[in-house]
Coordinates of N, CA and C in Angstrom, one line a residue:
M1 N 1.0 -0.8 0.3 CA -0.1 -0.4 0.1 C 1.2 0.9 0.0
E2 N 0.7 2.3 -0.9 CA 1.1 3.2 -1.1 C 0.5 4.8 -0.7
T3 N 0.6 5.4 -0.3 CA 0.1 6.4 0.3 C 1.0 7.6 0.8
R4 N 0.4 9.0 -0.3 CA 1.5 10.1 0.0 C 0.5 11.4 0.0
N5 N 0.9 12.5 0.6 CA 0.1 13.6 0.5 C 0.9 14.2 -0.6
Q6 N 0.4 15.3 -1.3 CA 0.9 16.1 -2.5 C 0.8 17.1 -2.6
G7 N 2.3 17.7 -2.0 CA 2.7 19.0 -1.7 C 1.4 19.4 -0.7
A8 N 1.1 20.8 -1.1 CA 0.2 21.8 -0.1 C -1.1 21.4 -0.2
G9 N -2.4 21.6 0.5 CA -3.7 21.5 0.5 C -4.2 20.1 0.7
R10 N -4.9 19.7 0.5 CA -5.7 18.6 1.6 C -5.9 17.6 0.4
V11 N -4.7 17.0 -0.5 CA -4.7 16.4 -1.2 C -3.9 14.9 -0.7
A12 N -4.6 14.2 -1.2 CA -4.0 12.6 -1.0 C -4.1 11.9 -2.6
D13 N -2.6 11.0 -2.4 CA -2.8 9.9 -3.4 C -2.3 8.0 -2.9
C14 N -3.7 7.6 -3.1 CA -3.5 6.2 -2.9 C -3.5 5.5 -4.2
L15 N -2.7 4.4 -3.5 CA -2.4 2.9 -4.8 C -2.7 1.9 -3.6
R16 N -3.5 1.0 -4.1 CA -3.5 -0.7 -3.2 C -3.1 -1.5 -4.2
D17 N -2.1 -2.5 -3.7 CA -1.8 -3.3 -5.0 C -2.2 -4.2 -4.5
T18 N -3.0 -5.5 -5.2 CA -3.1 -6.9 -4.5 C -2.9 -7.9 -5.4
N19 N -3.5 -9.2 -5.3 CA -3.7 -10.2 -5.6 C -5.0 -10.0 -6.5
E20 N -5.9 -9.5 -6.1 CA -7.0 -9.2 -6.6 C -7.2 -8.1 -7.3
T21 N -6.6 -7.0 -7.2 CA -7.2 -5.4 -7.3 C -5.6 -4.7 -7.1
T22 N -5.5 -3.9 -8.2 CA -4.7 -2.9 -8.3 C -5.6 -1.4 -8.1
I23 N -5.5 -0.7 -7.7 CA -6.3 0.7 -7.7 C -6.0 1.8 -7.1
R24 N -5.4 2.9 -7.2 CA -4.8 4.0 -7.5 C -6.4 5.2 -7.0
V25 N -6.4 5.9 -6.3 CA -7.5 7.1 -6.1 C -6.3 8.4 -6.1
R26 N -7.2 9.4 -6.7 CA -6.4 11.1 -6.2 C -7.6 11.7 -6.0
L27 N -7.0 12.3 -4.4 CA -8.4 13.1 -3.8 C -7.9 14.1 -3.6
N28 N -9.1 15.3 -3.6 CA -8.2 16.6 -3.8 C -9.8 17.3 -3.0
L29 N -9.8 17.2 -1.6 CA -10.7 17.9 -0.6 C -11.3 19.1 -1.4
D30 N -10.7 19.9 -1.8 CA -10.7 21.8 -2.1 C -10.8 21.5 -3.7
D31 N -11.0 21.1 -4.4 CA -11.2 21.5 -5.7 C -11.7 20.7 -6.6
D32 N -13.3 20.6 -7.4 CA -13.5 19.6 -7.9 C -13.3 19.7 -9.2
G33 N -12.4 20.6 -9.7 CA -12.0 20.7 -11.0 C -11.7 19.0 -11.6
M34 N -11.2 18.4 -10.6 CA -11.1 16.8 -11.5 C -12.0 15.6 -11.0
R35 N -12.5 15.2 -12.1 CA -13.3 14.0 -11.8 C -13.0 12.9 -13.2
D36 N -12.3 11.9 -12.8 CA -12.2 10.6 -13.7 C -12.5 9.4 -13.2
V37 N -13.1 8.7 -13.7 CA -13.7 7.6 -12.5 C -13.6 6.2 -13.5
D38 N -13.0 5.4 -13.5 CA -13.0 4.2 -14.3 C -12.6 2.9 -13.2
T39 N -13.7 2.4 -13.1 CA -13.5 0.9 -12.2 C -13.8 -0.5 -13.2
G40 N -14.4 -0.1 -14.7 CA -14.5 -0.6 -15.2 C -16.3 -1.4 -15.1
I41 N -16.8 -0.8 -14.1 CA -18.4 -1.2 -13.9 C -19.0 0.4 -13.7
G42 N -19.6 0.2 -15.4 CA -20.6 1.7 -15.3 C -21.6 2.0 -14.3
F43 N -22.1 1.5 -13.5 CA -23.2 2.0 -12.7 C -22.6 2.9 -11.2
F44 N -21.1 1.6 -11.0 CA -20.2 1.9 -10.0 C -20.0 3.5 -10.6
D45 N -18.9 3.7 -11.5 CA -18.4 5.0 -12.1 C -19.3 5.8 -12.0
H46 N -20.6 5.6 -12.4 CA -21.9 7.1 -12.4 C -22.0 6.9 -10.9
M47 N -21.9 6.0 -9.5 CA -21.9 6.7 -8.4 C -20.7 7.1 -7.8
L48 N -20.1 6.9 -8.0 CA -18.6 7.5 -7.7 C -18.3 8.8 -8.2
D49 N -18.8 9.2 -9.6 CA -18.7 10.7 -9.8 C -20.2 11.2 -9.6
A50 N -21.0 10.9 -8.9 CA -21.9 11.4 -8.4 C -21.2 11.7 -7.2
F51 N -21.1 10.8 -6.0 CA -20.6 11.1 -5.1 C -19.6 12.4 -4.8
A52 N -18.4 12.4 -5.8 CA -17.6 13.2 -5.8 C -17.9 14.6 -6.4
R53 N -19.3 14.7 -7.3 CA -20.0 15.7 -7.9 C -20.7 16.9 -7.0
H54 N -21.4 15.9 -6.2 CA -22.2 16.7 -4.8 C -21.1 17.2 -3.6
G55 N -19.9 16.0 -3.5 CA -19.1 16.3 -2.4 C -18.3 17.8 -2.8
K56 N -18.2 17.6 -4.2 CA -17.1 19.2 -4.5 C -16.0 18.7 -4.1
F57 N -15.7 17.2 -4.7 CA -14.4 16.5 -4.2 C -14.1 16.7 -5.9
G58 N -12.3 16.9 -6.0 CA -11.8 16.3 -7.2 C -11.3 14.8 -6.9
L59 N -11.3 13.8 -7.7 CA -11.4 12.5 -7.7 C -10.9 12.1 -8.9
D60 N -10.0 11.2 -9.2 CA -9.5 10.4 -10.0 C -9.2 9.1 -9.4
A61 N -9.9 7.9 -10.0 CA -10.5 6.6 -9.7 C -10.0 5.6 -10.5
D62 N -8.7 4.9 -10.4 CA -8.8 3.7 -11.7 C -8.2 2.6 -11.0
V63 N -9.3 1.3 -11.6 CA -9.2 0.3 -10.8 C -8.0 -0.1 -12.2
L64 N -7.1 -0.3 -12.1 CA -5.7 -0.8 -12.9 C -5.9 -2.3 -13.6
E65 N -6.2 -2.9 -12.3 CA -6.2 -3.8 -12.6 C -7.4 -4.8 -11.7
G66 N -8.2 -5.5 -11.9 CA -9.2 -6.2 -10.6 C -9.5 -8.1 -11.7
D67 N -10.5 -8.7 -10.6 CA -10.6 -9.8 -11.0 C -12.9 -9.9 -11.2
R68 N -12.9 -8.7 -12.1 CA -14.1 -8.9 -12.5 C -15.2 -10.3 -13.2
Q69 N -13.8 -11.1 -13.6 CA -14.3 -12.0 -14.2 C -15.1 -13.0 -13.3
V70 N -14.5 -12.8 -11.7 CA -15.2 -13.6 -10.9 C -16.7 -12.8 -10.1
D71 N -16.7 -11.7 -10.5 CA -17.3 -10.7 -9.9 C -17.1 -9.5 -9.6
G72 N -17.4 -8.5 -8.8 CA -17.4 -7.4 -8.7 C -17.2 -6.8 -7.4
H73 N -17.2 -8.1 -6.7 CA -17.1 -7.5 -5.0 C -15.6 -6.8 -4.9
H74 N -14.5 -7.3 -5.4 CA -13.3 -6.8 -4.7 C -13.1 -5.6 -5.6
T75 N -13.2 -5.8 -6.5 CA -13.6 -3.9 -7.0 C -14.1 -3.1 -6.3
V76 N -15.4 -3.2 -6.4 CA -16.2 -2.0 -5.5 C -15.3 -1.8 -3.7
E77 N -15.3 -3.3 -3.2 CA -14.9 -3.0 -2.0 C -13.6 -2.7 -1.9
D78 N -12.7 -2.7 -2.6 CA -11.6 -2.4 -2.3 C -11.2 -0.7 -2.9
T79 N -12.2 -0.3 -3.8 CA -12.4 1.1 -4.0 C -12.7 1.6 -2.8
G80 N -13.6 1.3 -2.1 CA -14.1 2.1 -0.7 C -12.8 2.0 0.0
I81 N -12.2 0.9 -0.1 CA -10.8 0.4 1.1 C -9.6 1.8 0.6
V82 N -9.5 2.3 -0.4 CA -8.5 3.1 -1.5 C -9.3 4.7 -1.4
L83 N -10.2 4.8 -1.2 CA -11.0 5.7 -1.0 C -10.8 6.2 0.4
G84 N -11.5 5.4 1.4 CA -11.2 6.3 2.6 C -9.9 6.4 2.9
Q85 N -8.7 5.5 2.5 CA -7.7 6.1 2.9 C -7.3 7.3 2.2
A86 N -7.8 7.6 1.2 CA -7.3 8.9 0.9 C -8.0 10.0 1.7
F87 N -9.5 9.5 1.7 CA -9.6 10.9 2.7 C -8.8 10.7 4.4
A88 N -8.6 10.1 4.6 CA -7.8 10.4 6.1 C -6.5 10.4 5.7
R89 N -6.0 10.4 5.1 CA -4.6 11.3 4.3 C -5.1 12.3 3.9
A90 N -5.9 13.2 3.4 CA -5.6 14.3 2.9 C -6.5 15.5 4.2
L91 N -7.4 14.5 4.9 CA -7.5 15.3 6.3 C -6.6 15.5 7.3
G92 N -5.4 15.0 7.5 CA -4.2 15.2 8.2 C -4.8 15.2 9.4
D93 N -4.6 16.1 10.7 CA -4.9 16.1 11.7 C -6.4 16.3 12.3
K94 N -7.0 16.7 10.9 CA -8.3 17.5 10.8 C -8.6 18.9 11.4
A95 N -7.6 19.2 11.9 CA -7.9 20.7 12.5 C -8.5 21.7 11.6
G96 N -9.4 22.2 12.6 CA -10.0 23.4 11.8 C -11.4 23.0 10.8
I97 N -11.7 21.7 11.1 CA -12.6 21.3 10.2 C -14.1 21.3 10.5
R98 N -15.5 21.3 10.2 CA -16.3 21.2 11.2 C -16.9 19.7 11.8
R99 N -16.4 18.7 11.2 CA -16.5 17.5 11.9 C -18.3 16.5 11.2
F100 N -18.9 17.2 11.6 CA -20.2 16.6 11.4 C -20.9 17.3 10.1
G101 N -21.6 16.4 9.5 CA -22.2 16.7 8.2 C -23.3 15.3 8.0
H102 N -24.4 16.1 7.4 CA -25.6 15.3 7.1 C -26.4 15.9 6.0
A103 N -27.0 15.1 5.5 CA -27.5 15.1 3.9 C -29.1 14.4 4.1
F104 N -30.1 15.0 3.6 CA -31.3 14.4 2.8 C -31.6 14.7 1.6
V105 N -31.4 13.9 0.9 CA -31.6 13.6 -0.6 C -32.3 12.9 -1.5
P106 N -33.2 13.6 -2.1 CA -34.8 13.1 -2.5 C -34.4 12.8 -4.3
M107 N -34.5 11.4 -4.7 CA -34.3 11.4 -6.0 C -35.4 10.6 -6.3
D108 N -36.6 11.6 -7.1 CA -38.0 11.0 -7.7 C -38.4 10.6 -6.5
E109 N -38.7 9.2 -6.6 CA -39.7 8.7 -5.2 C -38.6 8.1 -3.7
A110 N -37.3 8.4 -4.3 CA -36.2 7.4 -3.2 C -36.1 8.7 -2.2
L111 N -35.6 8.4 -1.4 CA -35.1 9.6 -0.4 C -34.2 9.1 0.9
V112 N -33.4 9.8 0.8 CA -32.0 8.6 2.1 C -31.5 9.9 2.3
M113 N -31.1 9.5 3.6 CA -30.2 10.2 5.1 C -29.1 9.6 5.2
A114 N -28.2 10.4 5.1 CA -26.5 10.1 5.6 C -25.9 11.1 6.3
A115 N -25.7 10.7 7.4 CA -24.4 11.7 8.4 C -23.5 11.1 8.9
V116 N -23.1 12.0 9.5 CA -21.3 11.2 9.3 C -20.7 12.0 10.7
D117 N -19.8 11.8 11.2 CA -19.2 12.5 12.1 C -17.6 11.7 12.1
I118 N -16.6 12.7 11.3 CA -15.2 12.5 11.4 C -14.3 12.3 12.8
S119 N -14.5 10.9 13.0 CA -14.5 10.8 14.5 C -13.2 10.4 14.7
G120 N -12.8 9.4 14.0 CA -11.5 8.9 13.8 C -11.7 7.1 14.4
R121 N -13.0 6.8 14.5 CA -13.7 5.6 14.4 C -14.5 5.4 13.6
G122 N -13.9 4.1 12.9 CA -14.5 4.0 11.0 C -15.5 2.4 11.8
Q123 N -17.0 2.9 11.5 CA -18.0 2.3 11.4 C -19.2 2.7 10.5
A124 N -20.0 1.8 9.9 CA -20.6 2.2 8.8 C -22.3 1.1 9.7
F125 N -23.4 2.5 9.3 CA -24.7 1.7 9.6 C -25.4 1.9 8.5
Y126 N -25.3 1.3 7.6 CA -26.4 1.1 6.4 C -27.7 0.4 6.5
E127 N -28.3 1.2 6.8 CA -30.1 0.5 6.2 C -30.6 0.8 4.9
V128 N -30.1 0.4 3.8 CA -31.2 1.0 2.5 C -30.6 -0.8 2.0
K129 N -32.1 -1.1 1.8 CA -32.3 -2.2 1.1 C -32.9 -1.7 -0.2
P130 N -32.2 -2.0 -1.3 CA -32.8 -2.1 -2.8 C -33.7 -2.9 -3.3
T131 N -34.6 -2.5 -3.7 CA -36.0 -3.5 -4.5 C -35.1 -4.7 -5.5
S132 N -34.1 -4.8 -6.2 CA -33.9 -5.3 -7.3 C -32.2 -5.9 -6.5
E133 N -31.7 -6.7 -6.8 CA -30.5 -7.2 -7.4 C -29.8 -6.8 -7.9
W134 N -30.1 -6.4 -8.9 CA -28.6 -6.0 -10.0 C -29.1 -4.5 -10.6
V135 N -28.4 -3.3 -10.8 CA -28.5 -2.3 -11.7 C -27.4 -2.7 -12.6
G136 N -27.8 -2.5 -14.1 CA -27.0 -3.2 -14.8 C -26.3 -4.3 -14.3
A137 N -24.8 -4.1 -14.7 CA -23.7 -4.8 -14.2 C -23.6 -5.2 -12.4
F138 N -24.2 -4.0 -12.0 CA -23.4 -3.5 -10.2 C -24.6 -4.4 -9.5
D139 N -23.9 -5.2 -8.3 CA -25.0 -5.8 -7.7 C -25.2 -5.1 -6.6
T140 N -26.6 -5.2 -6.2 CA -27.1 -3.7 -5.5 C -26.3 -4.1 -4.0
Q141 N -26.4 -5.5 -3.7 CA -25.4 -5.6 -2.1 C -24.3 -4.8 -1.5
L142 N -23.5 -4.5 -3.2 CA -22.1 -4.3 -3.0 C -22.0 -2.9 -2.8
A143 N -23.8 -1.9 -2.7 CA -23.2 -0.4 -2.4 C -23.1 -0.8 -0.6
K144 N -23.3 -1.8 0.2 CA -23.2 -1.7 1.5 C -21.9 -2.1 1.8
E145 N -21.0 -3.0 1.0 CA -19.7 -3.4 1.4 C -19.0 -2.1 0.7
F146 N -18.7 -1.4 -0.4 CA -18.6 -0.1 -0.5 C -18.0 0.8 0.7
F147 N -19.4 1.3 1.1 CA -19.5 2.2 2.3 C -18.8 1.4 3.7
I148 N -19.4 0.4 4.2 CA -18.3 -0.1 5.0 C -16.8 -0.4 5.2
A149 N -16.5 -0.2 4.0 CA -14.8 -0.2 3.6 C -14.6 0.9 3.7
F150 N -15.3 1.8 3.2 CA -15.1 3.2 3.1 C -14.8 4.2 4.7
A151 N -16.1 3.8 5.5 CA -15.8 4.6 6.6 C -14.9 3.9 7.3
R152 N -14.4 2.7 7.4 CA -13.2 1.5 8.3 C -12.0 2.8 8.3
E153 N -12.1 2.9 6.3 CA -10.5 3.9 6.1 C -10.3 5.1 6.5
A154 N -11.6 5.8 6.6 CA -11.7 7.0 6.4 C -11.7 7.3 7.9
G155 N -12.1 6.3 8.8 CA -12.1 6.8 10.0 C -13.3 7.4 10.1
V156 N -14.1 7.5 9.7 CA -15.7 8.4 9.7 C -16.6 7.2 10.7
T157 N -17.2 8.0 11.4 CA -18.8 7.0 11.9 C -19.9 7.6 10.7
L158 N -20.3 6.5 9.9 CA -21.2 7.2 9.3 C -22.6 6.2 9.0
H159 N -23.3 7.1 9.3 CA -24.8 6.6 9.3 C -25.9 6.8 7.7
V160 N -26.2 5.9 7.4 CA -27.1 5.9 6.0 C -28.3 5.4 6.1
R161 N -29.5 5.7 5.9 CA -31.0 4.7 5.8 C -31.8 5.5 4.7
L162 N -32.2 4.4 4.4 CA -33.4 4.6 3.4 C -34.4 5.5 3.8
I163 N -35.5 6.5 3.6 CA -36.5 6.7 4.4 C -37.9 6.1 3.4
Y164 N -37.8 6.0 2.0 CA -38.3 5.7 1.3 C -37.9 5.3 -0.2
G165 N -38.2 4.4 -0.9 CA -37.8 4.0 -2.4 C -38.4 2.7 -3.1
E166 N -38.7 2.7 -4.1 CA -39.0 1.5 -4.6 C -37.9 1.1 -6.2
N167 N -37.6 2.3 -6.3 CA -36.3 2.2 -7.7 C -35.0 1.8 -7.4
S168 N -34.3 0.9 -7.6 CA -33.0 0.2 -6.7 C -32.1 0.9 -7.4
H169 N -32.1 1.7 -8.6 CA -31.4 2.7 -9.2 C -31.4 4.2 -8.0
H170 N -32.2 4.5 -8.6 CA -32.6 5.7 -7.5 C -32.4 5.9 -6.2
I171 N -32.4 4.3 -5.4 CA -32.3 4.6 -3.8 C -30.8 4.6 -3.8
I172 N -29.9 3.8 -4.7 CA -28.4 3.6 -4.6 C -27.8 4.8 -4.8
E173 N -28.6 5.4 -6.1 CA -27.8 7.0 -6.3 C -28.0 8.1 -5.3
A174 N -29.4 7.9 -4.6 CA -29.9 8.8 -3.5 C -28.6 8.9 -2.6
A175 N -28.3 7.5 -1.9 CA -27.5 7.4 -1.0 C -26.0 7.7 -1.2
F176 N -25.4 7.5 -2.2 CA -24.3 8.2 -3.0 C -24.1 9.7 -2.7
K177 N -25.0 10.1 -3.3 CA -25.1 11.9 -3.3 C -25.3 12.1 -2.0
A178 N -25.8 11.6 -0.7 CA -26.4 12.2 0.4 C -25.0 11.8 0.5
V179 N -24.0 10.9 1.1 CA -23.2 10.5 1.8 C -21.7 11.7 1.1
G180 N -22.2 11.9 0.1 CA -21.1 12.9 -0.6 C -21.5 14.5 0.1
R181 N -22.3 14.7 -0.4 CA -22.9 15.8 0.8 C -22.7 16.1 2.1
A182 N -22.9 14.8 2.7 CA -22.5 14.7 4.1 C -20.9 15.0 4.4
M183 N -20.4 14.3 3.8 CA -18.8 14.3 3.6 C -18.5 16.3 3.2
R184 N -19.1 16.4 2.2 CA -18.8 18.1 1.8 C -18.9 18.8 3.0
E185 N -19.7 18.9 4.0 CA -20.1 19.4 4.8 C -19.2 18.9 6.3
A186 N -19.0 18.4 6.4 CA -17.8 17.7 7.2 C -16.8 18.0 7.3
V187 N -16.0 17.8 6.2 CA -14.6 18.0 5.5 C -14.5 19.7 6.0
E188 N -15.2 20.3 5.5 CA -15.4 22.0 5.5 C -14.5 22.5 6.4
M189 N -13.8 23.7 6.1 CA -13.2 24.4 6.7 C -14.0 25.3 8.0
D190 N -14.2 25.2 9.0 CA -15.0 25.9 9.9 C -14.7 27.4 10.4
P191 N -14.6 28.9 10.2 CA -13.7 29.7 10.3 C -14.0 29.9 12.0
R192 N -14.7 28.8 12.6 CA -14.8 29.6 14.3 C -14.4 28.2 14.9
E193 N -13.3 27.4 14.2 CA -12.8 26.4 14.6 C -11.3 26.5 14.5
S194 N -10.4 27.0 15.1 CA -9.1 27.0 14.9 C -7.8 25.8 14.9
G195 N -8.5 24.4 16.0 CA -8.1 24.0 16.6 C -8.7 22.4 16.2
I196 N -8.3 21.4 17.0 CA -8.8 20.0 16.7 C -11.0 20.1 17.2
P197 N -11.7 19.7 16.7 CA -13.2 19.8 16.8 C -13.4 19.1 17.8
S198 N -12.9 18.6 19.1 CA -12.9 17.2 20.0 C -12.7 17.9 21.2
T199 N -13.5 17.4 22.4 CA -12.9 17.5 24.1 C -11.8 17.1 24.2
K200 N -11.6 15.4 23.2 CA -10.3 15.2 23.6 C -9.0 16.0 22.9
G201 N -9.5 16.9 22.2 CA -7.7 17.3 21.5 C -7.4 16.6 20.3
V202 N -8.3 15.4 20.1 CA -7.5 14.5 19.0 C -9.0 13.4 18.5
L203 N -8.9 13.5 17.0 CA -9.3 13.0 16.4 C -9.1 11.9 15.7

């Protein structure tokens, strides 16, 4: 696993190379001018692009090698791992951030809530049940695996809950957009916070 901060700013470049996948993620928390995603799974690309677009993040995510001939599980989960590591790296010591964020996102009949605490305690509570097993070539169960991996590696407490929905595409897309918007709020710099936003003095 290679991870490094890219010069000044809240930017990270992470590479994870295993026998199952090779994935590189470049992330910029403060400049959404870059969005280029290629995982080999079209619907998943669309979801990551929506996450970055609504989070206002610069994101370049490439699955350089994967075992998609088996299924999409390792590709999706490992992308969550690397993206989470990139967030943790880009945030640094977390001084001055808002820390908490939340969003309710409607998409037609679907409504999803996401709330996040950049707590240092990586955990996800994902209560979203799509109504079908597949959207295109994407196994809808893998959305949960992605968010669990992302929250663990980013060191965030993440809650995602489906309020209502019928169409699996709408439900999952609303979830990715909601998490993107919640993360956007949580990582923003708070002009009233000069230090670590915790009574413990560390996150």
